[in-house]
mmCIF file of C-alpha atoms in Angstrom:
data_model
loop_
_atom_site.group_PDB
_atom_site.id
_atom_site.type_symbol
_atom_site.label_atom_id
_atom_site.label_comp_id
_atom_site.label_asym_id
_atom_site.label_seq_id
_atom_site.Cartn_x
_atom_site.Cartn_y
_atom_site.Cartn_z
ATOM 1 C CA ALA H 203 42.565 38.823 189.089
ATOM 2 C CA VAL H 204 41.251 40.077 185.905
ATOM 3 C CA CYS H 205 40.130 36.684 184.652
ATOM 4 C CA CYS H 206 38.305 36.125 187.944
ATOM 5 C CA PHE H 207 36.666 39.568 187.687
ATOM 6 C CA ARG H 208 35.690 39.253 184.216
ATOM 7 C CA THR H 209 34.475 35.633 184.430
ATOM 8 C CA PHE H 210 32.629 35.604 187.910
ATOM 9 C CA GLY H 211 31.884 39.200 188.807
ATOM 10 C CA GLY H 212 28.367 39.074 187.569
ATOM 11 C CA LYS H 213 27.632 36.578 190.373
ATOM 12 C CA ILE H 214 30.379 37.162 193.089
ATOM 13 C CA LYS H 215 29.704 40.504 194.857
ATOM 14 C CA LYS H 216 32.391 40.308 197.498
ATOM 15 C CA TRP H 217 36.031 39.784 196.814
ATOM 16 C CA LEU H 218 39.172 39.039 198.823
ATOM 17 C CA THR H 219 42.569 39.776 197.204
ATOM 18 C CA PHE H 220 44.419 37.821 199.923
ATOM 19 C CA ASN H 221 43.731 35.527 202.954
ATOM 20 C CA GLU H 222 46.010 35.478 206.078
ATOM 21 C CA ILE H 223 49.123 37.017 204.548
ATOM 22 C CA SER H 224 51.155 36.196 207.744
ATOM 23 C CA THR H 225 50.502 32.576 207.619
ATOM 24 C CA PHE H 226 52.073 32.075 204.149
ATOM 25 C CA ALA H 227 54.717 34.824 204.539
ATOM 26 C CA TRP H 228 55.964 33.906 208.059
ATOM 27 C CA GLY H 229 55.179 30.170 207.894
ATOM 28 C CA GLY H 230 56.737 29.889 204.268
ATOM 29 C CA TYR H 231 59.702 32.446 204.464
ATOM 30 C CA ALA H 232 60.457 32.849 208.347
ATOM 31 C CA GLY H 233 59.916 29.765 210.102
ATOM 32 C CA GLY H 234 59.940 27.390 207.029
ATOM 33 C CA TYR H 235 57.102 25.092 208.397
ATOM 34 C CA HIS H 236 54.657 26.066 205.325
ATOM 35 C CA ALA H 237 55.415 25.870 201.567
ATOM 36 C CA PRO H 238 57.882 26.768 200.244
ATOM 37 C CA GLY H 239 59.757 25.949 203.491
ATOM 38 C CA ARG H 240 62.268 28.691 203.271
ATOM 39 C CA CYS H 241 64.114 29.930 206.305
ATOM 40 C CA SER H 242 67.755 30.519 207.610
ATOM 41 C CA PRO H 243 69.647 27.518 208.645
ATOM 42 C CA GLU H 244 70.017 28.603 212.271
ATOM 43 C CA VAL H 245 66.067 28.403 212.541
ATOM 44 C CA GLY H 246 66.178 24.586 212.288
ATOM 45 C CA SER H 247 67.481 21.669 210.385
ATOM 46 C CA TRP H 248 64.479 21.761 208.103
ATOM 47 C CA CYS H 249 65.429 24.899 206.600
ATOM 48 C CA LYS H 250 68.294 22.985 204.710
ATOM 49 C CA ASP H 251 66.187 20.323 203.813
ATOM 50 C CA VAL H 252 63.069 21.863 202.388
ATOM 51 C CA GLY H 253 63.196 24.911 200.189
ATOM 52 C CA GLY H 254 66.795 25.820 201.078
ATOM 53 C CA GLY H 255 68.680 28.950 200.666
ATOM 54 C CA GLY H 256 66.352 31.104 202.780
ATOM 55 C CA ASN H 257 66.953 34.306 204.833
ATOM 56 C CA THR H 258 64.591 34.678 207.712
ATOM 57 C CA SER H 259 65.790 38.185 208.330
ATOM 58 C CA THR H 260 64.706 39.564 204.998
ATOM 59 C CA GLU H 261 62.476 37.276 202.880
ATOM 60 C CA PRO H 262 59.190 37.625 204.977
ATOM 61 C CA TYR H 263 59.368 41.325 204.693
ATOM 62 C CA ILE H 264 59.998 41.223 201.012
ATOM 63 C CA VAL H 265 57.214 38.709 200.434
ATOM 64 C CA VAL H 266 54.615 40.821 202.363
ATOM 65 C CA HIS H 267 55.658 43.981 200.719
ATOM 66 C CA HIS H 268 55.063 42.439 197.237
ATOM 67 C CA VAL H 269 51.738 40.905 198.532
ATOM 68 C CA MET H 270 50.524 44.263 199.647
ATOM 69 C CA ILE H 271 51.546 46.003 196.256
ATOM 70 C CA GLY H 272 49.696 43.134 194.499
ATOM 71 C CA HIS H 273 46.660 43.729 196.700
ATOM 72 C CA GLY H 274 46.617 47.594 195.604
ATOM 73 C CA LEU H 275 46.943 46.617 192.050
ATOM 74 C CA ALA H 276 44.108 44.111 192.171
ATOM 75 C CA VAL H 277 41.906 46.555 193.908
ATOM 76 C CA GLN H 278 42.734 49.395 191.359
ATOM 77 C CA THR H 279 41.988 47.124 188.539
ATOM 78 C CA TYR H 280 38.613 46.068 190.211
ATOM 79 C CA ARG H 281 37.538 49.649 190.799
ATOM 80 C CA ASN H 282 38.526 51.038 187.497
ATOM 81 C CA LYS H 283 37.284 48.240 185.151
ATOM 82 C CA TYR H 284 34.513 46.111 186.970
ATOM 83 C CA GLN H 285 33.177 47.450 190.157
ATOM 84 C CA LYS H 286 30.827 49.983 188.959
ATOM 85 C CA ALA H 287 29.195 47.616 186.361
ATOM 86 C CA GLN H 288 29.206 44.625 188.769
ATOM 87 C CA ASN H 289 28.333 46.310 191.818
ATOM 88 C CA GLY H 290 30.694 44.582 194.101
ATOM 89 C CA THR H 291 33.006 45.225 196.953
ATOM 90 C CA ILE H 292 36.580 44.122 197.669
ATOM 91 C CA GLY H 293 39.021 43.905 200.680
ATOM 92 C CA LEU H 294 41.467 41.382 202.211
ATOM 93 C CA THR H 295 41.542 39.167 205.384
ATOM 94 C CA ILE H 296 43.978 39.679 208.176
ATOM 95 C CA ASN H 297 44.417 37.018 210.747
ATOM 96 C CA CYS H 298 45.586 38.129 214.106
ATOM 97 C CA GLY H 299 44.555 37.764 217.795
ATOM 98 C CA TYR H 300 44.810 40.232 220.751
ATOM 99 C CA SER H 301 47.701 40.511 223.195
ATOM 100 C CA TYR H 302 47.805 40.928 226.937
ATOM 101 C CA PRO H 303 50.819 41.933 229.097
ATOM 102 C CA PHE H 304 52.575 39.069 230.607
ATOM 103 C CA ASP H 305 52.917 41.286 233.709
ATOM 104 C CA PRO H 306 50.446 44.005 233.913
ATOM 105 C CA ASN H 307 52.590 45.792 236.553
ATOM 106 C CA ASN H 308 55.497 45.822 234.185
ATOM 107 C CA ALA H 309 55.381 49.128 231.831
ATOM 108 C CA ASP H 310 57.492 47.375 229.075
ATOM 109 C CA ASP H 311 55.151 44.352 229.049
ATOM 110 C CA VAL H 312 52.090 46.807 228.896
ATOM 111 C CA ARG H 313 53.788 48.568 225.904
ATOM 112 C CA ALA H 314 54.632 45.341 224.258
ATOM 113 C CA VAL H 315 50.937 44.696 223.830
ATOM 114 C CA ASP H 316 50.694 47.740 221.358
ATOM 115 C CA ILE H 317 53.997 46.667 219.685
ATOM 116 C CA ASN H 318 52.668 43.198 219.084
ATOM 117 C CA LEU H 319 49.547 44.355 217.731
ATOM 118 C CA ASN H 320 51.303 46.661 215.349
ATOM 119 C CA PHE H 321 53.502 43.940 214.117
ATOM 120 C CA SER H 322 50.831 41.272 213.898
ATOM 121 C CA CYS H 323 47.691 43.325 212.898
ATOM 122 C CA GLY H 324 48.680 46.775 211.835
ATOM 123 C CA TYR H 325 51.447 45.451 209.515
ATOM 124 C CA TYR H 326 48.770 44.325 207.092
ATOM 125 C CA GLY H 327 46.006 46.855 207.806
ATOM 126 C CA ASP H 328 47.999 50.159 208.048
ATOM 127 C CA PRO H 329 49.119 49.887 204.400
ATOM 128 C CA VAL H 330 45.602 49.673 202.986
ATOM 129 C CA VAL H 331 44.190 52.222 205.233
ATOM 130 C CA PHE H 332 47.171 54.692 205.711
ATOM 131 C CA GLY H 333 49.400 53.763 202.925
ATOM 132 C CA LYS H 334 52.533 52.865 205.135
ATOM 133 C CA TYR H 335 53.665 50.400 207.582
ATOM 134 C CA PRO H 336 53.475 51.161 211.377
ATOM 135 C CA ASP H 337 56.297 53.479 212.444
ATOM 136 C CA ILE H 338 57.443 51.166 215.140
ATOM 137 C CA MET H 339 58.140 48.477 212.630
ATOM 138 C CA HIS H 340 60.362 50.909 210.647
ATOM 139 C CA GLU H 341 62.035 51.784 214.002
ATOM 140 C CA TYR H 342 62.742 48.343 215.056
ATOM 141 C CA ILE H 343 63.446 46.583 211.737
ATOM 142 C CA GLY H 344 65.334 49.491 209.907
ATOM 143 C CA SER H 345 66.346 48.827 206.336
ATOM 144 C CA ARG H 346 65.209 45.326 206.248
ATOM 145 C CA LEU H 347 61.742 46.535 206.058
ATOM 146 C CA PRO H 348 60.918 47.895 202.454
ATOM 147 C CA ASN H 349 59.541 51.364 201.918
ATOM 148 C CA PHE H 350 56.663 52.116 199.639
ATOM 149 C CA THR H 351 57.306 54.667 197.058
ATOM 150 C CA GLU H 352 54.856 57.653 197.016
ATOM 151 C CA ALA H 353 53.017 56.016 194.155
ATOM 152 C CA GLN H 354 52.784 52.756 195.793
ATOM 153 C CA SER H 355 51.516 54.418 198.998
ATOM 154 C CA GLN H 356 48.891 56.302 197.018
ATOM 155 C CA LEU H 357 47.798 53.029 195.391
ATOM 156 C CA LEU H 358 47.389 51.196 198.685
ATOM 157 C CA LYS H 359 45.832 54.019 200.801
ATOM 158 C CA GLY H 360 42.048 53.337 200.920
ATOM 159 C CA SER H 361 42.362 50.241 198.919
ATOM 160 C CA TYR H 362 39.492 48.426 200.604
ATOM 161 C CA ASP H 363 35.898 48.415 200.849
ATOM 162 C CA PHE H 364 35.827 46.275 203.917
ATOM 163 C CA LEU H 365 38.425 44.614 206.279
ATOM 164 C CA GLY H 366 38.280 40.965 207.044
ATOM 165 C CA ILE H 367 39.356 39.464 210.235
ATOM 166 C CA ASN H 368 40.177 35.853 210.991
ATOM 167 C CA TYR H 369 40.274 35.206 214.856
ATOM 168 C CA TYR H 370 41.299 32.096 216.762
ATOM 169 C CA THR H 371 43.374 32.832 219.789
ATOM 170 C CA SER H 372 45.044 35.396 221.921
ATOM 171 C CA LYS H 373 48.368 35.394 223.984
ATOM 172 C CA TYR H 374 50.244 37.233 226.692
ATOM 173 C CA VAL H 375 53.264 39.040 225.553
ATOM 174 C CA ARG H 376 56.540 39.605 227.342
ATOM 175 C CA TYR H 377 59.044 42.361 226.396
ATOM 176 C CA THR H 378 62.683 41.337 225.933
ATOM 177 C CA GLY H 379 64.235 44.581 224.851
ATOM 178 C CA ILE H 380 66.770 42.548 222.874
ATOM 179 C CA PRO H 381 67.172 44.163 219.422
ATOM 180 C CA GLY H 382 65.985 41.847 216.759
ATOM 181 C CA ASN H 383 68.023 40.462 213.785
ATOM 182 C CA SER H 384 65.267 38.641 211.997
ATOM 183 C CA SER H 385 61.692 38.330 211.614
ATOM 184 C CA GLN H 386 61.547 35.876 214.455
ATOM 185 C CA ASN H 387 62.384 38.454 217.081
ATOM 186 C CA ASP H 388 62.250 41.830 215.716
ATOM 187 C CA ALA H 389 59.428 42.958 217.842
ATOM 188 C CA ARG H 390 61.731 42.419 220.912
ATOM 189 C CA LEU H 391 59.060 40.400 222.622
ATOM 190 C CA TYR H 392 57.837 36.842 222.718
ATOM 191 C CA GLU H 393 54.261 35.389 223.088
ATOM 192 C CA THR H 394 53.301 33.035 225.714
ATOM 193 C CA PRO H 395 49.994 31.432 226.844
ATOM 194 C CA THR H 396 50.799 31.895 230.456
ATOM 195 C CA ASN H 397 51.195 35.163 232.471
ATOM 196 C CA VAL H 398 53.468 36.085 235.305
ATOM 197 C CA ASN H 399 51.465 34.039 237.714
ATOM 198 C CA GLY H 400 51.478 31.021 235.637
ATOM 199 C CA HIS H 401 47.781 31.501 234.599
ATOM 200 C CA LEU H 402 46.934 29.830 231.326
ATOM 201 C CA ILE H 403 44.960 32.254 229.047
ATOM 202 C CA GLY H 404 42.676 29.576 228.084
ATOM 203 C CA PRO H 405 42.403 25.773 227.506
ATOM 204 C CA TYR H 406 44.483 24.352 224.719
ATOM 205 C CA ALA H 407 42.491 23.193 221.473
ATOM 206 C CA ASP H 408 43.851 20.228 219.454
ATOM 207 C CA SER H 409 46.341 22.636 217.857
ATOM 208 C CA SER H 410 49.256 23.511 220.114
ATOM 209 C CA TRP H 411 48.928 27.233 218.964
ATOM 210 C CA LEU H 412 45.432 27.665 219.894
ATOM 211 C CA ASN H 413 44.285 28.712 223.408
ATOM 212 C CA VAL H 414 40.586 29.323 223.741
ATOM 213 C CA TYR H 415 39.936 33.134 224.980
ATOM 214 C CA ALA H 416 36.781 34.597 223.711
ATOM 215 C CA PRO H 417 37.159 38.108 225.233
ATOM 216 C CA GLY H 418 40.124 38.432 222.968
ATOM 217 C CA PHE H 419 37.746 38.288 220.036
ATOM 218 C CA ARG H 420 35.940 41.230 221.033
ATOM 219 C CA ASP H 421 39.297 43.056 221.996
ATOM 220 C CA THR H 422 40.642 42.368 218.424
ATOM 221 C CA ILE H 423 37.608 43.519 216.659
ATOM 222 C CA ASN H 424 37.613 46.907 218.776
ATOM 223 C CA TRP H 425 41.222 47.309 217.836
ATOM 224 C CA PHE H 426 40.456 47.386 214.293
ATOM 225 C CA HIS H 427 37.424 49.582 214.902
ATOM 226 C CA LYS H 428 39.337 52.216 216.759
ATOM 227 C CA ARG H 429 42.514 52.072 214.737
ATOM 228 C CA TYR H 430 40.909 52.348 211.440
ATOM 229 C CA ASN H 431 37.865 54.659 212.297
ATOM 230 C CA HIS H 432 34.945 52.494 212.237
ATOM 231 C CA PRO H 433 35.629 50.198 209.025
ATOM 232 C CA LEU H 434 33.029 47.765 207.688
ATOM 233 C CA ILE H 435 34.204 44.407 209.066
ATOM 234 C CA TYR H 436 33.524 40.779 208.229
ATOM 235 C CA ILE H 437 34.630 37.806 210.333
ATOM 236 C CA PHE H 438 35.715 35.234 207.746
ATOM 237 C CA GLU H 439 37.114 32.719 210.012
ATOM 238 C CA ASN H 440 36.507 31.823 213.701
ATOM 239 C CA GLY H 441 36.782 28.268 214.928
ATOM 240 C CA VAL H 442 38.479 25.653 217.101
ATOM 241 C CA SER H 443 39.875 22.000 216.893
ATOM 242 C CA CYS H 444 38.722 19.885 219.839
ATOM 243 C CA PRO H 445 41.235 18.215 222.105
ATOM 244 C CA GLY H 446 41.929 14.756 220.863
ATOM 245 C CA GLU H 447 39.220 14.905 218.322
ATOM 246 C CA SER H 448 41.403 13.515 215.471
ATOM 247 C CA THR H 449 41.724 10.222 217.286
ATOM 248 C CA LEU H 450 38.439 9.863 218.723
ATOM 249 C CA PRO H 451 35.998 7.119 217.657
ATOM 250 C CA LEU H 452 33.186 8.594 215.398
ATOM 251 C CA GLU H 453 30.351 8.762 217.968
ATOM 252 C CA GLN H 454 32.563 10.552 220.578
ATOM 253 C CA ALA H 455 33.967 13.035 217.789
ATOM 254 C CA LEU H 456 30.322 14.079 216.891
ATOM 255 C CA ASN H 457 29.757 15.153 220.379
ATOM 256 C CA ASP H 458 31.850 18.298 220.133
ATOM 257 C CA THR H 459 30.838 20.230 223.059
ATOM 258 C CA PHE H 460 34.079 21.911 223.229
ATOM 259 C CA ARG H 461 33.435 23.613 219.754
ATOM 260 C CA VAL H 462 29.865 24.344 220.583
ATOM 261 C CA ASN H 463 31.125 26.269 223.666
ATOM 262 C CA TYR H 464 33.810 27.943 221.700
ATOM 263 C CA LEU H 465 31.320 29.168 219.037
ATOM 264 C CA ARG H 466 28.728 30.216 221.591
ATOM 265 C CA ASP H 467 31.234 32.309 223.578
ATOM 266 C CA HIS H 468 32.926 33.855 220.720
ATOM 267 C CA ILE H 469 29.626 34.871 218.889
ATOM 268 C CA ALA H 470 28.575 36.393 222.213
ATOM 269 C CA GLN H 471 31.615 38.446 222.392
ATOM 270 C CA MET H 472 31.028 39.595 218.636
ATOM 271 C CA ILE H 473 27.494 40.694 219.557
ATOM 272 C CA LEU H 474 28.707 42.743 222.560
ATOM 273 C CA ALA H 475 31.112 44.440 220.221
ATOM 274 C CA ILE H 476 28.280 45.219 217.764
ATOM 275 C CA ILE H 477 25.721 46.345 220.238
ATOM 276 C CA SER H 478 27.830 47.804 222.990
ATOM 277 C CA ASP H 479 30.953 49.062 221.297
ATOM 278 C CA LYS H 480 29.095 49.994 217.994
ATOM 279 C CA VAL H 481 31.481 48.056 215.691
ATOM 280 C CA ASN H 482 30.398 47.740 212.208
ATOM 281 C CA VAL H 483 30.523 43.906 211.845
ATOM 282 C CA GLN H 484 28.278 42.866 208.951
ATOM 283 C CA GLY H 485 29.164 39.186 208.609
ATOM 284 C CA TYR H 486 30.512 35.993 210.358
ATOM 285 C CA PHE H 487 31.725 32.830 209.099
ATOM 286 C CA SER H 488 32.701 29.868 211.223
ATOM 287 C CA TRP H 489 35.678 27.787 210.382
ATOM 288 C CA SER H 490 34.745 25.256 209.080
ATOM 289 C CA ILE H 491 31.659 23.609 207.810
ATOM 290 C CA ILE H 492 33.563 20.498 207.224
ATOM 291 C CA ASP H 493 36.662 18.991 208.402
ATOM 292 C CA ASN H 494 39.479 19.665 205.784
ATOM 293 C CA PHE H 495 43.172 19.972 204.837
ATOM 294 C CA GLU H 496 44.876 22.139 207.537
ATOM 295 C CA TRP H 497 48.325 23.387 206.077
ATOM 296 C CA THR H 498 51.114 21.289 207.539
ATOM 297 C CA ASP H 499 48.740 19.395 209.980
ATOM 298 C CA GLY H 500 47.213 17.920 206.827
ATOM 299 C CA TYR H 501 44.104 15.917 207.787
ATOM 300 C CA GLY H 502 45.338 15.190 211.289
ATOM 301 C CA VAL H 503 43.517 18.135 212.847
ATOM 302 C CA ARG H 504 39.617 18.722 212.532
ATOM 303 C CA PHE H 505 38.115 22.254 212.545
ATOM 304 C CA GLY H 506 34.858 21.280 210.939
ATOM 305 C CA MET H 507 31.335 21.237 212.212
ATOM 306 C CA THR H 508 30.739 18.145 209.928
ATOM 307 C CA TYR H 509 32.841 15.016 210.418
ATOM 308 C CA ILE H 510 34.610 13.782 207.309
ATOM 309 C CA ASP H 511 35.339 9.865 207.310
ATOM 310 C CA TYR H 512 38.609 10.168 205.273
ATOM 311 C CA GLU H 513 38.838 6.127 205.328
ATOM 312 C CA ASN H 514 35.451 5.558 204.059
ATOM 313 C CA GLY H 515 34.348 7.217 201.127
ATOM 314 C CA LEU H 516 34.583 10.589 202.493
ATOM 315 C CA THR H 517 31.148 10.043 204.330
ATOM 316 C CA ARG H 518 29.884 13.177 206.133
ATOM 317 C CA TYR H 519 28.358 13.165 209.567
ATOM 318 C CA PRO H 520 27.132 16.346 211.104
ATOM 319 C CA LYS H 521 28.543 17.098 214.521
ATOM 320 C CA ASN H 522 26.478 18.437 217.441
ATOM 321 C CA SER H 523 28.077 22.007 216.556
ATOM 322 C CA ALA H 524 26.389 21.756 213.191
ATOM 323 C CA LYS H 525 23.148 21.124 214.715
ATOM 324 C CA TRP H 526 23.692 23.899 217.351
ATOM 325 C CA TYR H 527 24.728 26.259 214.577
ATOM 326 C CA SER H 528 21.955 25.447 212.344
ATOM 327 C CA LEU H 529 19.470 26.213 215.311
ATOM 328 C CA LEU H 530 21.271 29.530 215.945
ATOM 329 C CA ILE H 531 20.928 30.624 212.431
ATOM 330 C CA ASN H 532 17.192 29.720 212.111
ATOM 331 C CA HIS H 533 16.579 31.573 215.320
ATOM 332 C CA THR H 534 18.418 34.571 214.034
ATOM 333 C CA GLN H 535 16.439 34.637 210.885
ATOM 334 C CA ASN H 536 13.148 34.305 212.690
ATOM 335 C CA VAL H 537 14.200 37.290 214.896
ATOM 336 C CA GLN H 538 14.967 39.267 211.608
ATOM 337 C CA ASN H 539 11.656 38.463 210.113
ATOM 338 C CA GLY H 540 9.692 39.538 213.271
ATOM 339 C CA GLU H 541 8.647 36.133 214.288
ATOM 340 C CA HIS H 542 9.915 36.445 217.709
#
């Protein structure tokens, strides 16, 4: 961090310490489907073949704990040595989506919404705002969840100038009541794209984990707004992979109406959060300007507004979403300049 602050701080005015902690902590040390591929053998056969020797019940929590302390130290260093002279700001990015009760008439499912938001969003937000993990996590996880020392708590409390949010999807949650024994089920609930009536929360993208539900974006932003007392928020990722896009011929892939609709509807929900709910969102970034390497999906899934021809010299072709997004930005700038 020091090398980056010292070398680039004169030009870079906004810093993120970590991006999507849950993705590499849970994917890498609980489910084992991301590097370094560590998980308990009972999770799956790959846990023995890749990484090996993992412990799904403890390692993800240890990883997150050290990441949070690392965040606090990086922010402390920036504030003490560089921020005043460089006039920048610093924060971190949390990826999470909203939760809705599997059965809204079931009190346990309704309560599971708050529990899941604590586990998926508050787990990373509470330490930098309040200096501690959510109480429900200590109650459910017990001694497997590390505790911050008093010095670490003070280091973390207030260690942000802004909070970043990455939003892609939302789910229904169903309470199980079964005490967990690992990070896979410690919240005593499970997520599902369908509710008690079999209703799908939204259409599937090309990624199996992503169902399109734009109102969840507004609800997620508001959750951060209410829980953390009106923080400054930036949306650093919001996007979608179009069904079948990775195997479509070029001309069809460029006609990504699915993505245009996704961006339009989600940006509209963000605007409602800003105007109607008075949420302090100061920036929005779509994921992504180009197709790129997507974790364990590699190049097999496309999230970009620009098509990359991986087989022919990485030639770039703007998709319809790129053209639409360009028009939106130009119109927004014209409005800001008083031209409309």
